[in-house]
XYZ file of C-alpha atoms in Angstrom:
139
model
C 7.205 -1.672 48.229
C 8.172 1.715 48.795
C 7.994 4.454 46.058
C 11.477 5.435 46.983
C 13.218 1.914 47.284
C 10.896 1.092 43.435
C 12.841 4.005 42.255
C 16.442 2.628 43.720
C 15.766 -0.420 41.745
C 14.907 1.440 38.619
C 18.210 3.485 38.677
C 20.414 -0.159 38.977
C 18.456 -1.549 36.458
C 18.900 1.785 33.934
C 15.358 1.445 33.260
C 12.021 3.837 34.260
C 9.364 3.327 36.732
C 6.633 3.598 35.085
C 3.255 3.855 36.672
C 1.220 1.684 35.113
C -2.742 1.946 37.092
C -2.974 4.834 38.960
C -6.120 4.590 40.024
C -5.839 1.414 42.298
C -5.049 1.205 45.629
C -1.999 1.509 46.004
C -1.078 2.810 42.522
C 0.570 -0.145 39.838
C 4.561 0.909 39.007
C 6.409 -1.603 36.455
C 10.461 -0.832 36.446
C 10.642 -0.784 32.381
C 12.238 1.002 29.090
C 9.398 3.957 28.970
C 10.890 5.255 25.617
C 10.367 1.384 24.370
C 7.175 1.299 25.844
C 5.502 4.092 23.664
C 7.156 3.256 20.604
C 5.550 -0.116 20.946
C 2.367 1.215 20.979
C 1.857 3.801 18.352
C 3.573 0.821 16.363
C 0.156 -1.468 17.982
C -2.343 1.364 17.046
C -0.595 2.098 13.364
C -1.195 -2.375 12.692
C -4.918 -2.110 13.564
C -5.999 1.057 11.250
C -7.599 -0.867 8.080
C -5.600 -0.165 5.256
C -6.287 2.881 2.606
C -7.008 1.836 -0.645
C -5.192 3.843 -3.472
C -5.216 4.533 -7.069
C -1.774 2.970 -8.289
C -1.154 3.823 -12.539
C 0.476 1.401 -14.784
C 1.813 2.996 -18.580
C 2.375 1.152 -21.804
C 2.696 2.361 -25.117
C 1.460 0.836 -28.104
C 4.902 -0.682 -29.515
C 5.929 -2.157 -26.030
C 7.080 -5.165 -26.039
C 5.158 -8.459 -24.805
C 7.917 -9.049 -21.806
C 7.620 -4.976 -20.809
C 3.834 -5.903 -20.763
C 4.278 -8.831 -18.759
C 6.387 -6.798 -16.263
C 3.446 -4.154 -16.021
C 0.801 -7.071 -15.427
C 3.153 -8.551 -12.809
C 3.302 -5.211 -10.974
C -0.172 -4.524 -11.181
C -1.335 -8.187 -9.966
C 1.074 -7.270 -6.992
C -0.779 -3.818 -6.471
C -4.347 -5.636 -6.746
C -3.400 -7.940 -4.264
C -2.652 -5.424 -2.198
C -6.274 -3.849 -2.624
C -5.281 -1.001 -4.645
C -7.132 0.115 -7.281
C -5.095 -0.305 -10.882
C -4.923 2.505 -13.785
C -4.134 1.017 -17.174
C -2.953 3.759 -19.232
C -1.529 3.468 -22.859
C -0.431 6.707 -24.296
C -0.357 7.742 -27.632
C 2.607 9.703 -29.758
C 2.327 11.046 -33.020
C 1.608 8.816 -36.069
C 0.483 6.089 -33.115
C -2.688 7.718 -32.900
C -4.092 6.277 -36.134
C -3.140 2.615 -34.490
C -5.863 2.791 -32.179
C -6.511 -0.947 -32.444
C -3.238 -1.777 -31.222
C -3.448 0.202 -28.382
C -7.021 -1.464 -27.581
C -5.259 -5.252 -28.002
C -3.076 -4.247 -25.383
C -5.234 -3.286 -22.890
C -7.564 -5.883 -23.691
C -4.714 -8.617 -22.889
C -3.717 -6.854 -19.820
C -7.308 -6.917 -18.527
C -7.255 -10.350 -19.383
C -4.356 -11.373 -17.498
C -5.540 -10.111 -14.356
C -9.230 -11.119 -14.802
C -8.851 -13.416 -12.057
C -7.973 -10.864 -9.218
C -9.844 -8.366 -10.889
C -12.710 -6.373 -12.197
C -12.995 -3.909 -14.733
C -14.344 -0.873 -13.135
C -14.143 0.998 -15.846
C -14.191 -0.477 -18.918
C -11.509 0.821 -21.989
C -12.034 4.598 -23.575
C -9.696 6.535 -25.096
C -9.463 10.415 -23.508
C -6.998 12.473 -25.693
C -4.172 10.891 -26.634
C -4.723 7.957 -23.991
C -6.409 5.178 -23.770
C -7.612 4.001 -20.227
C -9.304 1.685 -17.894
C -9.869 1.263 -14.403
C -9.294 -2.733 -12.682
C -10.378 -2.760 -9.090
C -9.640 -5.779 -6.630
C -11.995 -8.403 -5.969
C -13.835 -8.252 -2.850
């Protein structure tokens, strides 16, 4: 049909024409929402970029309590299966520091929780005041 009759059509509809091959003979038009149209596709390129794997940090102390610790473990299962890679921090204050051991049965139960989704990257080491370990998800 005519360019100017395609256009005419457009205008009652409230919608673009929107050229869609211009290379063949004669040239594709679609009558559509052109604003709609692009949003749709950066949304289509942003769902096939592969997803970027991040550090995500979870903190304890040594005198938190075993639900708290449950909490953390739930979070960081969620984080794991989300293929991020899990920080297990538990800081020190103080007098705690001479309670290493606690600090180490902590983190040992944590990484035992999450063994199955998980493995230890890095294993348990204390660095200053902190004790830490790295989980990364299963591949």
């Amino acid at each position: 049909m005519p360019t100017s009759q395609a256009l005419d059509l457009a205008r009652e509809a409230q919608l673009d024409l929107v050229e869609v091959a211009p290379a063949e003979r004669p040239p594709v038009c679609k009558i559509m929402d052109y604003g709609k149209f692009r949003y749709q596709q950066t949304h289509k390129k942003a769902k096939n970029r592969p997803h970027q794997q991040k550090l995500k940090e979870i903190r304890v102390r040594p005198k938190t309590g075993e639900h708290d610790v449950v909490t953390k473990v739930n979070q960081a299962r969620k984080f794991l299966e989300h293929k991020d890679k899990v920080l297990v921090k538990v800081l020190f204050r103080g007098r705690e520091l001479q309670h290493i051991e606690e600090g180490r049965r902590i983190i040992a139960g944590i990484l035992e929780k999450l063994a199955d989704l998980s493995k230890v990257e890095k294993s348990p080491s204390m660095e200053g005041k902190q004790m830490t370990a790295m989980l990364a998800p299963k591949a």
